[in-house]
């Protein structure tokens, strides 16, 4: 599109058109300030951090100035759910609203990882392969046997085959009702297993390639942090070239990059690799892979779960050495994947599996000071064990890969910790902020090449909510729910008569709380894990007498405006556990350099988690309620207690239980 066409309108005009298209809609001061700041950042080519509280309307605030940028603009979200919200709701309404002002209807596209799309090559082989973890393993039963099974998997595969005949996008999210992961793996292709469109006999029909082509032609490309991380780390050029990158829910980006940089060795992965490669490698190499898997099984069984601090234990060292040697021999035997190979897909899958294992083994054997290794053992009863390696920090990776040749706008409701942007800026790889007063709309923090803005929130937090800290309770010591905290919980929930979201630090504490309330009240108590989360949240919304208790995924994943949620209870401050290997290693590294790992690592993690949890209470301008923290340290701890409180919305604050109980009773109409 010619640049002149885009410049007929201003960002402010586009915003007014967008909000005017909603009945009774109007722009908000914070939204207007955010639009102006982003517009300026684009013109000045300066990176921008924007904290925008819930209810600001930040999606419109970053989308409207994006429409004035030449070429595609990439918007990265934390989750596929938020990605779908933008593509299915926000962007269609925005495109229709601004068309008269812009002189054209903007276009948009969604960009997901390759495994989210149906693979035609796999689908074409489905009548020959088995429902194992990959359709390209050897010696499968015939598909007629597979599809003739009365089980759920067979029925799902039949439905996938019918859907494949009519879908135009191949996007898994368009399949309704959906299928489980086991079924989807039979018809999708992970990026590492793909031979590429040029070498695949079905490259011209590839849904993933078609999605990338659409993205290159769109004004707005919506992707997610995980794919953005893979694109940045592997230099795969999945995301089209762009001048502006908007990172929504930016406080989660560093963790997603850490996850993308993480690798693991498991006996199961080695065995799968051996099965994939066995017709392409000599029998002796296949036997070496089996021996490596057995050695790793023994090494993991003999090594306790947790971080490895003094080099790999001898048994694991031997196992990883066997893995590295066997995979290297396998790669040599397979050689390069060529266009004229009789089955390039199968060969690429085998080579990719060997490559992954070989790279991970070499990384573990190097024992770099920049990596953290640990043994992970599942507590779910499935016996899964893994040797994991991850980077100590990704700030340097982000500094080098995120900001060159584009302007970055990072936004979230949780970007200031302790009233400042410094901590989040460092985690995102930005240079240190200039010293000065805490950031505010009047005095933003800034560093070399970046600035910041806190646009506040449309909510009147001191009038809408109370932050009650049970300062009289003993400092929490043991895991689970202490007796005194349980009694406090019963009083609070009883005073309101339900309507409570309980956010707990462990599954044990959540279960104990549910059992206690079920024994002491007649209220419906919903416990995470007893049903699917969407079902639990729906029931919580519909039944005002109910309580919903759960663990960390509830701290960010629940949006219940109105009077169905008027009490949020947090059992203890969400510091990382001592057995969280990455957090422990990062804290130890700070301690070793003369700093405080607790203050630099543990406290910021707790601040982000706490702010997310507290943010579950006020979701609209009409909401009212109480946040009750049953951890006295939020009041009594010197230093970090005040820091954590400054990271929260400015609720009316009290440590008096009678004040909190009285407010809850008034909300209940008692």
XYZ file of C-alpha atoms in Angstrom:
670
model
C 0.000 0.000 0.000
C 1.392 3.504 -0.824
C 2.627 5.368 2.218
C 0.636 8.463 1.181
C -2.632 6.604 1.602
C -1.836 5.789 5.207
C -0.857 9.361 6.087
C -4.265 10.887 5.316
C -5.357 10.159 8.866
C -3.779 10.669 12.275
C -3.614 8.118 15.068
C -6.006 10.261 17.120
C -8.551 10.308 14.288
C -8.349 6.554 13.913
C -8.871 6.100 17.660
C -11.918 8.347 17.649
C -13.376 6.431 14.719
C -12.746 3.125 16.484
C -14.328 4.065 19.811
C -17.153 5.930 18.055
C -18.183 2.734 16.307
C -19.124 1.216 19.679
C -22.545 2.304 21.031
C -21.872 4.745 23.842
C -18.139 4.369 23.280
C -15.627 7.078 24.030
C -11.884 7.215 24.344
C -10.275 7.310 27.774
C -7.494 9.627 28.966
C -5.072 6.748 29.505
C -5.889 5.342 26.090
C -5.333 8.722 24.424
C -2.008 9.170 26.244
C -0.894 5.719 25.139
C -1.796 6.423 21.490
C 0.156 9.684 21.548
C 3.202 8.041 23.173
C 3.265 5.163 20.673
C 2.819 7.558 17.756
C 5.790 9.583 19.020
C 7.907 6.459 19.592
C 7.277 5.383 15.988
C 8.307 8.776 14.636
C 11.372 9.031 16.906
C 12.314 5.359 16.412
C 12.584 4.983 20.165
C 11.555 1.911 22.152
C 8.707 2.384 24.617
C 7.460 0.640 27.760
C 3.809 1.368 28.578
C 2.045 0.240 31.724
C -1.692 0.294 31.058
C -3.988 -0.912 33.796
C -6.949 -3.204 33.227
C -9.765 -1.309 31.528
C -7.502 1.165 29.718
C -8.354 -0.231 26.301
C -4.731 -0.862 25.420
C -5.489 -3.081 22.414
C -7.054 -0.172 20.519
C -4.359 2.122 21.868
C -1.564 0.184 20.186
C -3.501 -0.968 17.123
C -4.610 2.462 15.880
C -1.151 4.081 15.525
C 0.091 0.804 14.041
C -2.142 1.352 11.011
C -0.014 4.358 10.017
C 3.235 2.376 9.789
C 4.585 1.448 6.353
C 4.730 -2.311 5.935
C 3.525 -5.007 8.316
C 3.306 -4.352 12.044
C 3.779 -7.395 14.273
C 1.772 -7.747 17.489
C 2.947 -10.501 19.843
C 0.684 -11.753 22.610
C 1.350 -13.973 25.607
C -1.237 -16.609 24.773
C -3.128 -18.077 21.850
C -6.345 -17.007 23.592
C -5.343 -13.340 23.488
C -4.117 -13.830 19.925
C -7.549 -15.136 18.949
C -9.276 -12.276 20.800
C -7.420 -9.752 18.654
C -7.984 -11.558 15.360
C -11.589 -12.613 15.895
C -12.985 -9.565 17.699
C -10.800 -6.473 18.067
C -9.255 -6.250 14.601
C -12.420 -6.931 12.534
C -14.274 -4.174 14.414
C -11.317 -1.806 14.110
C -10.876 -2.442 10.381
C -14.530 -1.685 9.656
C -14.534 1.423 11.865
C -11.443 3.112 10.400
C -12.115 2.332 6.723
C -13.882 5.671 6.059
C -11.104 7.635 7.745
C -8.154 5.674 6.383
C -9.564 5.408 2.874
C -9.184 1.651 2.779
C -9.954 -1.364 4.932
C -6.849 -2.540 6.817
C -5.913 -6.192 6.581
C -4.673 -8.504 9.286
C -3.434 -12.062 9.655
C -2.613 -14.507 12.416
C 0.733 -16.283 12.504
C 1.170 -19.415 14.602
C 3.761 -22.147 14.864
C 3.839 -24.767 12.126
C 2.442 -27.442 14.457
C -0.834 -25.505 14.727
C -1.609 -26.287 11.085
C -2.718 -29.469 9.368
C 0.170 -31.048 7.419
C -0.946 -32.312 4.021
C 2.065 -34.622 3.781
C 1.122 -36.335 7.031
C -2.538 -36.437 6.089
C -1.727 -38.156 2.795
C 0.243 -40.825 4.657
C -2.536 -41.409 7.171
C -3.830 -44.503 5.387
C -0.455 -46.173 5.854
C 0.607 -45.207 9.342
C -0.175 -45.872 12.974
C -1.457 -43.637 15.761
C 1.882 -43.569 17.568
C 3.705 -40.390 18.511
C 4.629 -40.066 14.830
C 3.062 -41.513 11.738
C 6.447 -42.216 10.259
C 7.575 -44.909 12.662
C 8.092 -48.300 11.099
C 5.862 -51.381 11.237
C 2.507 -49.714 11.916
C -0.803 -51.525 11.616
C -2.871 -50.624 8.580
C -5.061 -47.544 8.801
C -8.144 -49.684 8.244
C -7.385 -51.379 11.557
C -6.626 -48.043 13.175
C -9.779 -46.290 11.976
C -11.879 -49.341 12.661
C -11.192 -49.048 16.366
C -14.135 -47.941 18.425
C -11.949 -45.803 20.639
C -11.969 -42.032 20.890
C -8.688 -41.621 19.010
C -9.967 -43.450 15.941
C -13.104 -41.328 15.826
C -11.079 -38.137 16.161
C -8.816 -39.137 13.278
C -11.859 -39.841 11.111
C -13.183 -36.368 11.885
C -9.806 -34.827 11.092
C -9.765 -36.542 7.712
C -13.245 -35.212 6.919
C -12.232 -31.722 8.029
C -9.092 -31.855 5.902
C -11.241 -32.143 2.793
C -12.972 -28.801 3.375
C -10.730 -26.538 5.478
C -9.178 -23.557 3.721
C -6.704 -22.653 6.485
C -5.793 -25.932 8.213
C -5.717 -24.000 11.502
C -6.396 -26.264 14.474
C -8.371 -23.519 16.234
C -11.001 -23.622 13.489
C -11.780 -27.266 14.238
C -14.943 -27.360 16.348
C -15.265 -29.503 18.355
C -11.548 -29.922 18.753
C -9.407 -33.014 19.151
C -6.883 -33.925 21.812
C -3.131 -33.549 21.413
C -2.575 -37.236 20.656
C -4.861 -37.106 17.637
C -3.537 -33.766 16.425
C 0.053 -34.988 16.450
C -0.896 -37.545 13.796
C -1.730 -34.808 11.268
C 0.609 -31.942 12.203
C 4.322 -31.384 11.634
C 6.659 -29.728 14.177
C 8.925 -27.146 12.560
C 12.069 -29.175 13.259
C 10.650 -32.158 11.320
C 9.604 -30.174 8.246
C 11.736 -30.529 5.106
C 10.541 -27.171 3.773
C 8.149 -26.319 0.987
C 10.807 -26.627 -1.703
C 11.607 -30.266 -0.904
C 8.165 -31.435 0.219
C 6.006 -33.007 -2.514
C 3.019 -31.181 -0.961
C 4.773 -27.835 -0.515
C 2.390 -26.010 -2.854
C -0.571 -27.075 -0.688
C 1.031 -26.331 2.687
C -1.294 -24.513 5.098
C 1.576 -23.229 7.258
C 3.314 -21.715 4.219
C 0.021 -20.152 3.127
C -0.352 -18.508 6.550
C 3.118 -16.991 6.220
C 2.284 -15.694 2.757
C -0.862 -14.010 4.116
C 1.177 -12.481 6.936
C 3.620 -10.906 4.479
C 0.744 -9.065 2.796
C -1.141 -7.921 5.917
C -1.062 -4.567 7.699
C -1.189 -6.200 11.146
C 0.333 -9.616 11.892
C -0.700 -11.163 15.215
C 1.610 -13.815 16.654
C 2.562 -15.071 20.117
C 5.617 -14.806 22.366
C 6.613 -18.432 21.881
C 6.805 -18.131 18.100
C 8.514 -14.748 18.381
C 11.128 -16.336 20.648
C 11.745 -19.230 18.249
C 12.006 -16.808 15.339
C 14.537 -14.666 17.195
C 16.631 -17.525 18.579
C 16.772 -19.744 15.508
C 16.819 -16.938 12.909
C 14.191 -18.817 10.945
C 12.618 -15.643 9.503
C 9.128 -16.914 10.245
C 7.855 -13.447 11.150
C 7.859 -11.078 8.135
C 10.234 -8.081 8.145
C 8.674 -5.173 10.019
C 9.423 -1.736 11.452
C 7.216 -1.911 14.539
C 6.847 -4.747 17.061
C 4.189 -4.471 19.765
C 4.642 -6.874 22.680
C 1.442 -7.242 24.701
C 1.684 -8.811 28.175
C 5.373 -7.998 27.932
C 6.104 -9.096 31.508
C 5.874 -12.694 30.236
C 8.264 -12.393 27.292
C 11.508 -13.217 29.137
C 9.994 -16.422 30.528
C 8.798 -17.470 27.064
C 12.264 -16.874 25.623
C 13.745 -18.927 28.472
C 11.332 -21.756 27.649
C 12.240 -21.591 23.963
C 15.939 -21.744 24.913
C 15.413 -24.749 27.185
C 16.235 -28.308 26.130
C 15.999 -31.723 27.742
C 17.071 -35.333 27.469
C 14.684 -38.151 28.353
C 14.939 -41.904 27.776
C 11.612 -41.751 25.923
C 12.917 -39.131 23.467
C 16.000 -41.254 22.723
C 13.833 -44.320 22.123
C 11.531 -42.371 19.777
C 14.558 -41.091 17.912
C 15.887 -44.617 17.525
C 12.560 -45.836 16.135
C 12.425 -43.004 13.616
C 15.957 -43.568 12.405
C 16.343 -47.345 12.575
C 15.897 -48.014 8.833
C 18.325 -45.201 8.006
C 21.193 -46.079 10.365
C 23.358 -49.184 10.891
C 22.141 -51.682 13.528
C 25.169 -50.911 15.686
C 24.193 -47.235 15.896
C 20.611 -48.153 16.792
C 21.990 -50.390 19.542
C 24.133 -47.513 20.814
C 21.040 -45.316 21.077
C 19.244 -48.028 23.067
C 22.229 -48.301 25.419
C 22.245 -44.519 25.855
C 18.535 -44.547 26.756
C 19.117 -47.300 29.329
C 22.079 -45.427 30.821
C 20.050 -42.235 31.103
C 17.222 -44.126 32.810
C 19.660 -45.387 35.443
C 21.348 -42.002 35.855
C 18.042 -40.182 36.359
C 16.845 -42.794 38.852
C 20.008 -42.425 40.925
C 20.089 -38.606 40.877
C 17.731 -36.621 43.116
C 15.462 -34.010 41.533
C 16.785 -30.479 41.560
C 19.543 -28.240 40.288
C 22.955 -29.681 39.414
C 25.554 -27.353 40.898
C 28.914 -29.130 40.689
C 28.990 -30.732 37.263
C 27.035 -33.721 36.010
C 27.086 -36.715 38.394
C 29.139 -39.608 37.055
C 26.211 -41.750 35.903
C 24.580 -38.844 34.055
C 27.928 -37.812 32.586
C 28.366 -41.294 31.156
C 24.804 -41.385 29.815
C 25.049 -37.986 28.130
C 28.394 -38.930 26.587
C 26.768 -42.054 25.116
C 23.917 -39.953 23.727
C 26.317 -37.498 22.090
C 28.411 -40.269 20.517
C 25.445 -42.300 19.250
C 23.575 -39.349 17.778
C 26.710 -38.057 16.042
C 27.180 -41.493 14.457
C 23.529 -41.518 13.415
C 23.760 -38.109 11.759
C 26.842 -39.194 9.838
C 25.043 -42.304 8.613
C 21.971 -40.398 7.420
C 23.808 -37.579 5.676
C 22.088 -34.630 4.025
C 18.408 -34.558 3.097
C 18.173 -34.102 -0.684
C 15.298 -33.140 -2.920
C 15.488 -36.423 -4.845
C 15.389 -38.635 -1.732
C 12.570 -41.204 -2.027
C 11.127 -40.124 1.327
C 12.575 -36.728 2.353
C 9.959 -36.187 5.090
C 10.888 -39.369 6.912
C 14.589 -38.662 6.562
C 14.192 -35.091 7.835
C 12.247 -36.298 10.875
C 14.974 -38.759 11.785
C 17.718 -36.196 11.263
C 15.871 -33.511 13.272
C 15.394 -35.867 16.217
C 19.081 -36.835 16.186
C 20.112 -33.177 15.825
C 18.049 -32.121 18.839
C 19.485 -34.850 21.055
C 23.037 -34.231 19.850
C 22.848 -30.457 20.446
C 21.370 -30.941 23.911
C 23.984 -33.538 24.877
C 26.822 -31.292 23.720
C 25.341 -28.356 25.627
C 25.148 -30.408 28.825
C 28.684 -31.715 28.434
C 30.060 -28.195 27.960
C 28.755 -27.249 31.442
C 28.760 -23.569 30.528
C 28.569 -20.957 33.271
C 25.756 -19.380 31.250
C 23.542 -22.488 31.503
C 21.650 -24.124 34.361
C 21.088 -27.897 34.466
C 18.696 -29.841 36.641
C 16.917 -33.161 37.036
C 13.157 -32.972 36.791
C 10.877 -35.677 38.179
C 7.128 -35.539 37.748
C 4.916 -35.561 40.839
C 1.873 -36.573 38.781
C 2.504 -40.294 39.142
C 3.501 -40.871 35.511
C 7.148 -41.478 36.388
C 8.466 -38.983 33.843
C 12.082 -37.936 34.426
C 14.253 -35.534 32.447
C 17.672 -33.915 32.416
C 17.045 -30.259 31.568
C 19.301 -27.360 30.572
C 18.309 -23.708 30.228
C 20.070 -20.323 30.002
C 20.900 -18.542 33.238
C 19.626 -15.302 31.710
C 18.025 -14.260 28.427
C 18.487 -10.510 28.896
C 21.579 -10.533 26.669
C 19.755 -12.572 24.037
C 16.900 -10.081 24.040
C 19.260 -7.111 23.954
C 20.966 -8.485 20.836
C 17.989 -9.943 18.994
C 14.925 -7.911 19.861
C 15.654 -4.252 19.204
C 17.746 -3.954 16.049
C 16.088 -2.582 12.888
C 12.671 -2.086 14.481
C 10.868 -0.041 17.101
C 9.577 -2.072 20.036
C 6.549 -1.086 22.128
C 6.197 -3.300 25.208
C 2.981 -3.019 27.197
C 1.246 -4.737 30.100
C -0.807 -3.979 33.177
C 2.238 -5.107 35.187
C 5.440 -3.365 34.117
C 6.346 -1.292 37.161
C 7.666 -3.097 40.210
C 8.060 -1.085 43.367
C 6.808 1.899 41.377
C 9.580 1.773 38.752
C 10.186 0.267 35.331
C 13.827 -0.658 36.029
C 13.420 -4.336 36.869
C 11.232 -5.220 33.882
C 13.401 -3.120 31.552
C 16.494 -5.078 32.610
C 14.708 -8.401 32.137
C 13.818 -7.327 28.593
C 17.445 -6.524 27.801
C 17.106 -2.742 27.818
C 19.896 -0.531 29.205
C 19.574 0.617 32.803
C 17.137 3.435 33.439
C 18.440 6.849 34.320
C 18.368 7.508 38.078
C 15.539 9.666 39.317
C 12.086 9.702 40.804
C 9.709 6.759 40.362
C 8.133 6.727 36.930
C 4.756 8.362 36.488
C 2.869 9.998 33.615
C 4.591 13.231 34.618
C 8.119 11.820 35.065
C 8.696 8.737 32.911
C 11.729 6.529 33.383
C 14.074 6.195 30.441
C 17.359 4.699 29.329
C 19.552 4.678 26.262
C 17.116 4.403 23.337
C 13.968 3.850 25.367
C 11.423 5.667 27.472
C 8.377 4.688 29.519
C 4.885 5.752 30.421
C 2.378 4.691 33.065
C -1.080 5.681 31.844
C -2.763 4.521 35.034
C -6.157 2.885 35.128
C -9.766 4.029 34.676
C -10.616 2.292 37.948
C -10.935 4.208 41.217
C -9.071 1.609 43.249
C -9.278 3.326 46.694
C -13.071 3.514 46.365
C -13.629 0.191 44.631
C -11.444 -2.125 46.672
C -9.739 -2.862 49.968
C -6.363 -4.537 50.360
C -6.471 -6.341 53.686
C -3.307 -7.915 55.062
C -3.811 -10.292 58.003
C -0.795 -8.923 59.872
C -1.779 -10.707 63.097
C -1.245 -14.161 61.589
C 2.004 -16.035 62.272
C 4.620 -15.929 59.533
C 3.933 -18.926 57.233
C 6.477 -21.702 57.718
C 5.345 -25.118 56.485
C 3.814 -25.981 53.136
C 0.062 -26.240 52.977
C -2.524 -24.080 54.728
C -1.683 -23.153 58.347
C -4.484 -23.603 60.875
C -4.718 -19.898 61.720
C -4.855 -18.944 58.049
C -7.594 -21.510 57.510
C -9.685 -19.987 60.294
C -9.215 -16.530 58.801
C -10.281 -17.869 55.405
C -13.482 -19.358 56.837
C -14.410 -16.045 58.496
C -13.840 -14.030 55.335
C -15.715 -16.380 53.011
C -18.600 -16.778 55.459
C -18.949 -13.010 55.847
C -19.469 -12.611 52.103
C -21.341 -15.863 51.516
C -19.151 -17.169 48.691
C -18.083 -15.104 45.660
C -14.475 -15.937 46.501
C -11.494 -16.640 44.280
C -8.810 -18.399 46.322
C -5.279 -18.167 44.915
C -2.927 -20.588 46.625
C 0.816 -21.137 46.543
C 0.539 -24.932 46.284
C -1.938 -27.603 45.302
C -1.736 -28.943 48.847
C -2.871 -25.603 50.297
C -5.694 -25.256 47.759
C -6.945 -28.767 48.515
C -6.800 -28.198 52.273
C -8.723 -24.941 51.874
C -11.414 -26.629 49.796
C -11.785 -29.457 52.297
C -12.006 -26.995 55.185
C -14.708 -24.854 53.542
C -16.685 -27.910 52.501
C -16.619 -29.163 56.072
C -17.499 -25.815 57.687
C -19.966 -24.305 55.199
C -22.667 -25.309 52.742
C -21.170 -23.200 49.967
C -20.326 -24.765 46.585
C -16.532 -25.100 46.558
C -14.892 -25.515 43.139
C -11.346 -26.885 43.160
C -8.954 -26.657 40.234
C -8.179 -30.094 38.874
C -11.555 -31.607 39.699
C -12.936 -30.384 36.352
C -11.538 -28.517 33.365
C -10.662 -24.903 34.086
C -13.155 -23.361 31.588
C -15.980 -25.352 33.177
C -14.950 -24.294 36.691
C -14.723 -20.622 35.722
C -18.134 -20.747 34.041
C -19.714 -22.301 37.126
C -17.999 -19.724 39.332
C -19.466 -16.912 37.234
C -22.951 -18.385 37.218
C -23.274 -19.302 40.924
C -22.677 -16.304 43.193
C -22.540 -18.519 46.259
C -19.606 -20.495 44.884
C -15.887 -20.273 45.618
C -13.128 -21.209 43.177
C -9.795 -22.369 44.627
C -6.668 -23.108 42.639
C -2.995 -22.511 41.975
C -0.785 -20.407 39.704
C -2.732 -20.650 36.437
C -5.675 -18.955 38.169
C -3.497 -15.999 39.176
C -3.544 -14.771 35.564
C -6.195 -16.743 33.734
C -9.479 -15.712 35.375
C -11.555 -12.718 34.282
C -14.788 -12.514 36.279
C -16.182 -8.963 36.375
C -19.269 -8.178 38.446
C -20.409 -9.443 41.830
C -19.566 -13.106 41.223
C -16.045 -12.350 42.456
C -15.879 -9.862 45.330
C -13.218 -11.496 47.471
C -9.780 -12.610 46.321
C -7.821 -14.530 48.953
C -4.064 -15.098 48.593
C -2.637 -17.554 51.094
C 1.020 -16.463 50.977
C 3.413 -14.269 49.048
C 4.240 -16.069 45.766
C 8.022 -16.215 46.065
C 9.646 -18.844 43.842
C 10.136 -22.121 45.652
C 13.687 -23.159 46.580
C 13.335 -26.082 44.170
C 12.646 -23.822 41.159
C 16.037 -24.366 39.477
C 16.230 -21.276 37.277
C 15.179 -18.829 39.974
C 17.546 -20.466 42.476
C 20.461 -20.364 40.019
C 19.824 -16.744 39.083
C 19.642 -15.745 42.740
C 22.869 -17.628 43.471
C 24.621 -15.846 40.593
C 23.642 -12.453 42.006
C 24.820 -13.501 45.476
C 28.158 -14.633 44.038
C 28.670 -11.190 42.501
C 28.107 -9.443 45.812
C 24.437 -8.591 45.396
C 21.276 -9.924 46.956
C 19.732 -12.719 44.951
C 16.617 -12.566 47.074
C 16.091 -8.851 46.401
C 17.103 -8.989 42.723
C 15.395 -12.229 41.688
C 12.904 -13.612 44.208
C 11.221 -10.341 45.173
C 10.567 -9.187 41.562
C 9.135 -12.598 40.672
C 6.818 -12.392 43.678
C 5.853 -8.814 42.774
C 4.739 -9.743 39.261
C 2.812 -12.794 40.452
C 1.197 -10.896 43.318
C 0.133 -8.021 41.062
C -1.393 -10.477 38.623
C -3.295 -12.227 41.398
C -4.535 -9.038 43.032
C -5.627 -7.838 39.590
C -8.316 -10.532 39.480
C -10.584 -8.445 41.762
C -11.399 -5.224 39.894
C -12.183 -5.962 36.251
C -14.687 -3.181 35.479
C -15.640 0.268 36.764
C -18.589 -1.156 38.707
C -16.672 -3.842 40.591
C -16.186 -3.690 44.358
C -14.518 -6.058 46.769
C -11.678 -7.072 49.044
C -8.279 -8.623 48.421
C -7.206 -10.537 51.529
C -3.561 -11.574 51.863
C -3.085 -14.145 54.634
C 0.664 -13.583 54.770
C 1.702 -11.096 57.444
C 5.038 -10.435 55.727
C 3.358 -8.062 53.278
C 2.967 -5.703 56.254
C 5.759 -6.703 58.612
C 8.734 -7.444 56.312
C 11.070 -4.512 56.161
C 12.104 -3.479 52.687
C 10.425 -5.977 50.436
C 6.989 -5.657 52.040
C 6.782 -2.004 51.005
C 8.232 -2.834 47.572
C 5.530 -5.436 46.978
C 2.763 -3.089 48.105
C 4.023 -0.408 45.709
C 3.745 -2.947 42.887
C -0.005 -3.332 43.491
C -2.965 -1.158 42.491
C -3.620 1.625 45.058
C -6.410 -0.064 47.014
C -7.546 1.321 50.358
C -5.187 -0.460 52.734
C -5.885 -1.988 56.141
C -4.558 -4.630 58.524
C -7.740 -4.677 60.648
C -9.821 -7.816 60.234
C -12.980 -6.105 61.530
C -12.757 -3.559 58.712
C -12.414 -6.275 56.080
C -15.196 -8.403 57.553
C -17.487 -5.386 57.841
C -16.927 -4.488 54.195
C -17.670 -8.041 53.099
C -20.849 -8.162 55.167
C -22.029 -4.912 53.564
C -21.322 -6.340 50.108
C -23.370 -9.402 51.064
C -26.222 -7.187 52.234
C -26.068 -8.486 55.782
